[in-house]
Amino acid sequence: MTAHPAAAGFRMPPEWAPHERTWMAWPVPNPTFTDARELAGARAAWGAVARAVSGYEPVTLVVAPGAAEEARAIVGDEVEIVERALDDAWMRDIGPTFLTDGAGNLAAVDWTFNGWGAQEWARWDHDKEIARHVSELAGARTYSTPLVNEGGALHVDGEGTVLLTDTVQLGEGRNPGWTRRQVEDEIHAHLGTTKAIWLPYGLAADYGTYGTQGHVDIVAAFARPGVVMVHTQPDPAHPDHERCEAVAALLRAATDARGRRLEVVEVPAPTVLEEDGQWVDYSYINHYLCNGGVVLCAFDDPRDEEAAEIFRRLFPGRTVTPVDARTIFAGGGGIHCITQQQPKA
């Protein structure tokens, strides 16, 4: 379709709006999971998230052809399984961004996907088709765009504001030659937003081998209109200490689409700074909201409960369910990165 969804009355609802279901994808052998042990660990971690989310709302898991029986043994009977060819397992990024029009209709944005900026290790022959497959399975009207983008690279407040990152949408590996204005126009035309707040960069470790080059969903996320959570790194030894201070200051100085000055809620990083000699980007910001619940990244860390208490305060009436996310982060993301919400139309 050539018309833009916003012109047809579609908008991306905020993540706290009611969901119809959650979509996930099942890990397959690829460079992200380098051997059978890592793949088994990833499947156990993805399965734990699928089971946690299914306690709040329906979950549909996309698995590679022939993998349904093995997946079923791990995720249980509550999760619906469909088979489609896959390259990787990050449904937030390979899946569609769903939209609603307030009149009972569902649409979806099929961003152009190229392996997080055509990274050398990435494979995306199958994954570039997943957004369209999922959109069709959901019965949504599909809108395609030439903009290279991923679901983890944006966050909306539901009232016209979207968070983006310079090193993602404007990165040479994704959209060379696009101006900031062109990116904003394309984003607004597809999400129904009217104002973009640009962060200069993501967390330091997100620029490593399996990083996304700065996805926003590990750095900042709206909790409600006018209120944004931001990852902070209290330890000055970590390279994210100064990055997070700069991002928090930028957000405090920003106004949203309604002209409000943002309230910034700092969420401290876990106490662990590195694993295997590498800086970690462990972050509680990479959570997943579902109907009546928050599925929160946990790291067997002293700050897990502190983070859970912040989320209980921000989302009263929702139950906070921590799930160990260290294995997921070892693969390059977190709980938000492996889930994608389908809002109620």
Coordinates of C-alpha atoms in Angstrom, one line a residue:
M1 CA 0.0 0.0 0.0
T2 CA 1.3 3.5 -0.8
A3 CA -0.8 5.6 1.5
H4 CA 0.7 6.3 5.0
P5 CA -1.1 4.8 8.0
A6 CA -1.3 8.1 9.9
A7 CA -3.2 9.6 7.0
A8 CA -5.7 6.8 7.4
G9 CA -6.1 7.5 11.1
F10 CA -3.7 4.9 12.5
R11 CA -1.5 5.5 15.5
M12 CA 1.0 3.4 17.5
P13 CA -0.6 3.0 21.0
P14 CA 1.7 3.2 24.0
E15 CA 2.9 -0.1 25.4
W16 CA 0.8 0.2 28.5
A17 CA -2.4 0.2 26.4
P18 CA -4.4 -3.1 26.4
H19 CA -2.9 -6.0 24.4
E20 CA -4.5 -8.6 22.3
R21 CA -1.5 -10.8 22.5
T22 CA 2.3 -10.9 22.5
W23 CA 4.5 -12.2 19.6
M24 CA 7.9 -13.9 20.1
A25 CA 10.3 -15.8 17.9
W26 CA 12.2 -19.0 18.8
P27 CA 16.1 -19.0 18.7
V28 CA 17.6 -20.9 15.8
P29 CA 21.2 -21.9 15.1
N30 CA 23.0 -18.8 13.9
P31 CA 26.2 -16.7 14.7
T32 CA 24.5 -15.2 17.8
F33 CA 24.2 -18.6 19.5
T34 CA 27.6 -20.1 18.6
D35 CA 27.2 -23.7 19.8
A36 CA 24.6 -26.2 21.0
R37 CA 25.1 -25.2 24.6
E38 CA 24.5 -21.5 23.9
L39 CA 21.4 -22.3 21.8
A40 CA 19.9 -24.5 24.5
G41 CA 20.6 -21.7 27.1
A42 CA 18.9 -19.1 24.9
R43 CA 15.9 -21.4 24.3
A44 CA 15.5 -21.9 28.0
A45 CA 15.7 -18.1 28.6
W46 CA 13.2 -17.3 25.8
G47 CA 11.0 -20.0 27.2
A48 CA 11.0 -18.5 30.7
V49 CA 9.9 -15.1 29.2
A50 CA 7.2 -16.8 27.1
R51 CA 5.8 -18.6 30.2
A52 CA 5.9 -15.4 32.3
V53 CA 4.1 -13.3 29.7
S54 CA 1.5 -16.1 29.1
G55 CA 0.4 -15.7 32.7
Y56 CA -0.9 -12.3 31.7
E57 CA -2.0 -12.5 28.1
P58 CA -1.9 -14.8 25.0
V59 CA 1.5 -15.5 23.5
T60 CA 2.2 -16.6 19.9
L61 CA 5.6 -18.0 19.2
V62 CA 7.0 -18.1 15.7
V63 CA 9.3 -21.1 15.3
A64 CA 11.3 -22.4 12.3
P65 CA 9.8 -25.3 10.4
G66 CA 10.2 -28.5 12.3
A67 CA 11.0 -26.9 15.7
A68 CA 7.5 -26.8 17.1
E69 CA 7.7 -30.0 19.2
E70 CA 11.0 -29.0 20.9
A71 CA 9.6 -25.5 21.5
R72 CA 6.4 -26.9 23.0
A73 CA 8.4 -29.0 25.5
I74 CA 10.0 -25.8 26.8
V75 CA 7.2 -23.1 26.6
G76 CA 4.3 -25.4 27.6
D77 CA 0.8 -25.7 26.3
E78 CA -0.4 -22.2 27.0
V79 CA 1.7 -20.7 24.2
E80 CA 0.4 -20.8 20.6
I81 CA 3.0 -21.9 18.0
V82 CA 3.2 -21.1 14.3
E83 CA 6.0 -22.1 11.9
R84 CA 7.8 -19.6 9.6
A85 CA 11.4 -19.5 8.4
L86 CA 13.7 -17.5 10.8
D87 CA 17.3 -16.3 10.9
D88 CA 17.3 -15.0 14.5
A89 CA 14.9 -14.5 17.5
W90 CA 14.5 -10.7 18.2
M91 CA 10.8 -10.2 17.5
R92 CA 10.9 -6.6 18.7
D93 CA 13.1 -5.8 15.7
I94 CA 12.1 -8.3 13.0
G95 CA 8.4 -8.1 13.8
P96 CA 5.9 -5.5 12.8
T97 CA 5.0 -2.3 14.8
F98 CA 1.3 -2.5 15.4
L99 CA -1.1 0.4 15.0
T100 CA -4.8 1.0 15.8
D101 CA -7.3 3.6 14.5
G102 CA -9.7 3.8 17.4
A103 CA -12.5 2.3 15.3
G104 CA -11.6 -1.4 15.7
N105 CA -9.1 -1.7 12.9
L106 CA -5.6 -3.1 13.2
A107 CA -2.6 -2.1 11.0
A108 CA 1.1 -2.8 11.1
V109 CA 4.3 -1.1 9.9
D110 CA 6.7 -3.4 8.0
W111 CA 10.0 -1.5 8.5
T112 CA 12.9 -2.4 6.2
F113 CA 15.1 -4.8 8.1
N114 CA 18.8 -5.3 7.2
G115 CA 20.4 -7.0 10.2
W116 CA 20.8 -4.0 12.4
G117 CA 22.7 -2.0 9.8
A118 CA 24.0 -4.9 7.6
Q119 CA 26.3 -6.1 10.3
E120 CA 28.9 -8.7 9.1
W121 CA 27.6 -11.5 11.2
A122 CA 23.9 -10.9 10.7
R123 CA 21.6 -13.0 8.4
W124 CA 18.2 -11.6 7.4
D125 CA 16.9 -13.3 4.3
H126 CA 14.1 -14.8 6.3
D127 CA 13.8 -12.2 9.1
K128 CA 13.1 -9.4 6.7
E129 CA 9.8 -11.2 5.8
I130 CA 8.7 -11.8 9.4
A131 CA 6.9 -8.5 10.0
R132 CA 4.7 -9.2 7.0
H133 CA 4.0 -12.8 8.0
V134 CA 3.1 -11.7 11.6
S135 CA 1.0 -8.8 10.3
E136 CA -1.0 -11.2 8.1
L137 CA -1.4 -13.8 10.9
A138 CA -2.8 -11.0 13.1
G139 CA -5.2 -9.9 10.4
A140 CA -3.6 -6.5 10.2
R141 CA -3.4 -4.1 7.2
T142 CA 0.3 -3.9 6.3
Y143 CA 2.1 -0.7 5.5
S144 CA 5.7 -1.1 4.2
T145 CA 8.4 1.6 4.3
P146 CA 11.9 1.9 2.8
L147 CA 13.1 3.3 6.2
V148 CA 15.5 0.8 7.8
N149 CA 14.4 0.7 11.4
E150 CA 13.6 -1.8 14.2
G151 CA 11.0 -1.9 17.0
G152 CA 13.7 -1.6 19.6
A153 CA 14.8 1.7 18.1
L154 CA 11.8 3.7 19.1
H155 CA 9.5 4.3 22.0
V156 CA 6.2 6.3 22.1
D157 CA 4.2 8.0 24.7
G158 CA 0.8 7.6 22.9
E159 CA 0.3 11.3 22.7
G160 CA 2.5 12.2 19.8
T161 CA 6.1 11.8 21.1
V162 CA 8.7 9.3 19.9
L163 CA 12.2 8.6 21.2
L164 CA 14.9 7.9 18.6
T165 CA 18.7 7.6 18.4
D166 CA 21.1 9.4 16.1
T167 CA 23.4 6.4 15.7
V168 CA 20.4 4.1 14.7
Q169 CA 18.0 5.8 12.3
L170 CA 20.8 8.1 11.0
G171 CA 23.5 5.4 11.0
E172 CA 25.3 4.8 7.7
G173 CA 24.5 1.1 7.9
R174 CA 20.8 1.8 7.9
N175 CA 19.7 5.0 6.1
P176 CA 22.7 6.6 4.4
G177 CA 21.7 9.9 2.7
W178 CA 18.6 10.4 4.8
T179 CA 18.4 13.7 6.7
R180 CA 17.0 13.9 10.2
R181 CA 13.9 15.7 8.8
Q182 CA 13.3 12.9 6.3
V183 CA 13.6 10.3 9.0
E184 CA 11.2 12.2 11.3
D185 CA 8.7 12.7 8.5
E186 CA 8.7 8.9 7.7
I187 CA 8.4 7.9 11.4
H188 CA 5.6 10.4 12.0
A189 CA 3.7 9.3 8.9
H190 CA 3.8 5.7 10.0
L191 CA 3.4 6.0 13.8
G192 CA 1.1 9.0 14.0
T193 CA 3.6 10.9 16.1
T194 CA 4.3 14.6 15.7
K195 CA 7.5 15.2 17.8
A196 CA 10.8 13.2 17.9
I197 CA 13.3 13.5 20.8
W198 CA 16.7 12.3 19.6
L199 CA 19.2 10.7 21.9
P200 CA 22.8 11.1 20.8
Y201 CA 23.8 7.4 21.4
G202 CA 22.9 4.2 23.3
L203 CA 24.8 2.3 25.9
A204 CA 28.5 1.6 25.3
A205 CA 28.2 -2.2 25.1
D206 CA 25.5 -1.9 22.4
Y207 CA 28.3 -0.9 20.0
G208 CA 30.0 -4.3 20.4
T209 CA 29.9 -7.3 18.1
Y210 CA 26.2 -8.2 18.6
G211 CA 25.0 -4.7 19.4
T212 CA 22.3 -2.7 17.7
Q213 CA 24.3 0.5 17.5
G214 CA 22.2 2.3 20.1
H215 CA 18.7 1.1 20.5
V216 CA 16.6 3.4 22.7
D217 CA 14.7 0.6 24.5
I218 CA 17.7 -0.2 26.7
V219 CA 18.3 3.5 27.6
A220 CA 14.9 5.2 28.0
A221 CA 11.2 4.4 28.0
F222 CA 8.0 6.3 28.7
A223 CA 6.1 5.2 31.8
R224 CA 3.2 7.4 31.0
P225 CA 2.7 10.7 29.1
G226 CA 5.1 13.2 30.5
V227 CA 7.2 10.7 32.5
V228 CA 10.2 8.9 31.1
M229 CA 12.4 6.3 32.7
V230 CA 16.1 6.5 32.0
H231 CA 18.9 4.1 32.7
T232 CA 21.7 5.4 34.9
Q233 CA 25.1 4.0 35.7
P234 CA 26.1 5.1 39.2
D235 CA 29.7 3.8 38.9
P236 CA 32.1 6.4 37.3
A237 CA 34.4 3.5 36.2
H238 CA 31.8 2.3 33.7
P239 CA 31.7 4.2 30.3
D240 CA 27.9 4.5 30.6
H241 CA 28.2 6.7 33.6
E242 CA 28.8 9.9 31.6
R243 CA 26.6 8.7 28.7
C244 CA 23.6 8.2 31.0
E245 CA 24.2 11.6 32.7
A246 CA 24.1 13.3 29.3
V247 CA 21.0 11.4 28.2
A248 CA 19.2 12.2 31.5
A249 CA 20.1 15.9 31.2
L250 CA 18.9 16.0 27.6
L251 CA 15.5 14.4 28.5
R252 CA 15.1 16.8 31.5
A253 CA 15.5 19.7 29.1
A254 CA 13.1 18.3 26.5
T255 CA 9.4 18.9 26.0
D256 CA 7.0 16.4 24.5
A257 CA 4.5 16.8 21.7
R258 CA 2.0 18.4 24.2
G259 CA 4.7 21.0 25.3
R260 CA 5.2 19.4 28.7
R261 CA 8.7 19.4 30.3
L262 CA 9.5 15.7 30.9
E263 CA 9.7 14.2 34.4
V264 CA 12.7 11.9 34.4
V265 CA 12.8 8.8 36.7
E266 CA 16.3 7.4 37.0
V267 CA 16.6 3.6 37.2
P268 CA 20.1 2.6 38.4
A269 CA 21.9 -0.2 36.6
P270 CA 22.8 -3.5 38.3
T271 CA 26.0 -3.4 40.4
V272 CA 27.9 -5.8 38.1
L273 CA 30.0 -3.8 35.6
E274 CA 31.5 -6.5 33.4
E275 CA 31.4 -10.1 32.3
D276 CA 34.3 -12.0 30.7
G277 CA 36.3 -8.8 30.6
Q278 CA 33.7 -6.9 28.7
W279 CA 31.5 -4.0 29.9
V280 CA 27.9 -5.1 30.3
D281 CA 24.8 -3.1 29.3
Y282 CA 22.5 -4.8 31.8
S283 CA 19.4 -2.5 32.1
Y284 CA 16.1 -2.7 33.8
I285 CA 14.7 -0.3 31.2
N286 CA 14.4 -3.2 28.8
H287 CA 11.2 -4.4 30.4
Y288 CA 7.9 -5.7 28.9
L289 CA 4.5 -4.4 29.9
C290 CA 1.6 -6.8 29.5
N291 CA -2.0 -6.9 30.6
G292 CA -1.9 -6.4 34.4
G293 CA 1.9 -7.1 34.6
V294 CA 5.5 -6.0 34.1
V295 CA 8.0 -8.7 33.1
L296 CA 11.2 -7.2 34.4
C297 CA 14.8 -8.1 33.6
A298 CA 16.6 -9.6 36.6
F299 CA 20.3 -10.2 37.0
D300 CA 20.7 -11.9 40.4
D301 CA 21.8 -8.5 41.6
P302 CA 21.3 -6.5 44.7
R303 CA 19.6 -3.8 42.7
D304 CA 16.9 -6.2 41.2
E305 CA 14.5 -5.4 44.1
E306 CA 15.2 -1.7 44.0
A307 CA 14.3 -1.7 40.3
A308 CA 11.2 -3.8 41.0
E309 CA 10.1 -1.3 43.6
I310 CA 10.5 1.6 41.1
F311 CA 8.3 -0.3 38.6
R312 CA 5.7 -1.0 41.2
R313 CA 5.5 2.7 42.0
L314 CA 5.3 3.7 38.3
F315 CA 2.8 1.0 37.3
P316 CA 0.4 0.6 40.3
G317 CA -2.0 -2.2 39.8
R318 CA 0.4 -4.2 37.7
T319 CA 2.2 -7.2 39.1
V320 CA 6.0 -7.1 38.6
T321 CA 7.5 -10.5 37.5
P322 CA 11.3 -10.6 37.4
V323 CA 12.9 -13.0 34.9
D324 CA 16.6 -13.7 34.7
A325 CA 17.7 -11.9 31.6
R326 CA 21.5 -12.5 31.7
T327 CA 21.5 -15.1 29.0
I328 CA 19.3 -12.9 26.7
F329 CA 21.7 -9.9 27.2
A330 CA 24.7 -12.2 26.3
G331 CA 23.0 -12.6 22.9
G332 CA 22.6 -8.9 22.4
G333 CA 19.3 -7.8 24.0
G334 CA 16.8 -8.1 26.8
I335 CA 13.2 -9.0 27.5
H336 CA 11.7 -6.1 25.5
C337 CA 13.9 -7.1 22.6
I338 CA 12.4 -10.6 22.3
T339 CA 8.7 -9.5 22.7
Q340 CA 6.3 -7.5 20.5
Q341 CA 2.9 -6.4 21.6
Q342 CA -0.2 -6.6 19.5
P343 CA -2.6 -3.9 20.9
K344 CA -6.3 -4.5 21.2
A345 CA -8.0 -2.9 18.2

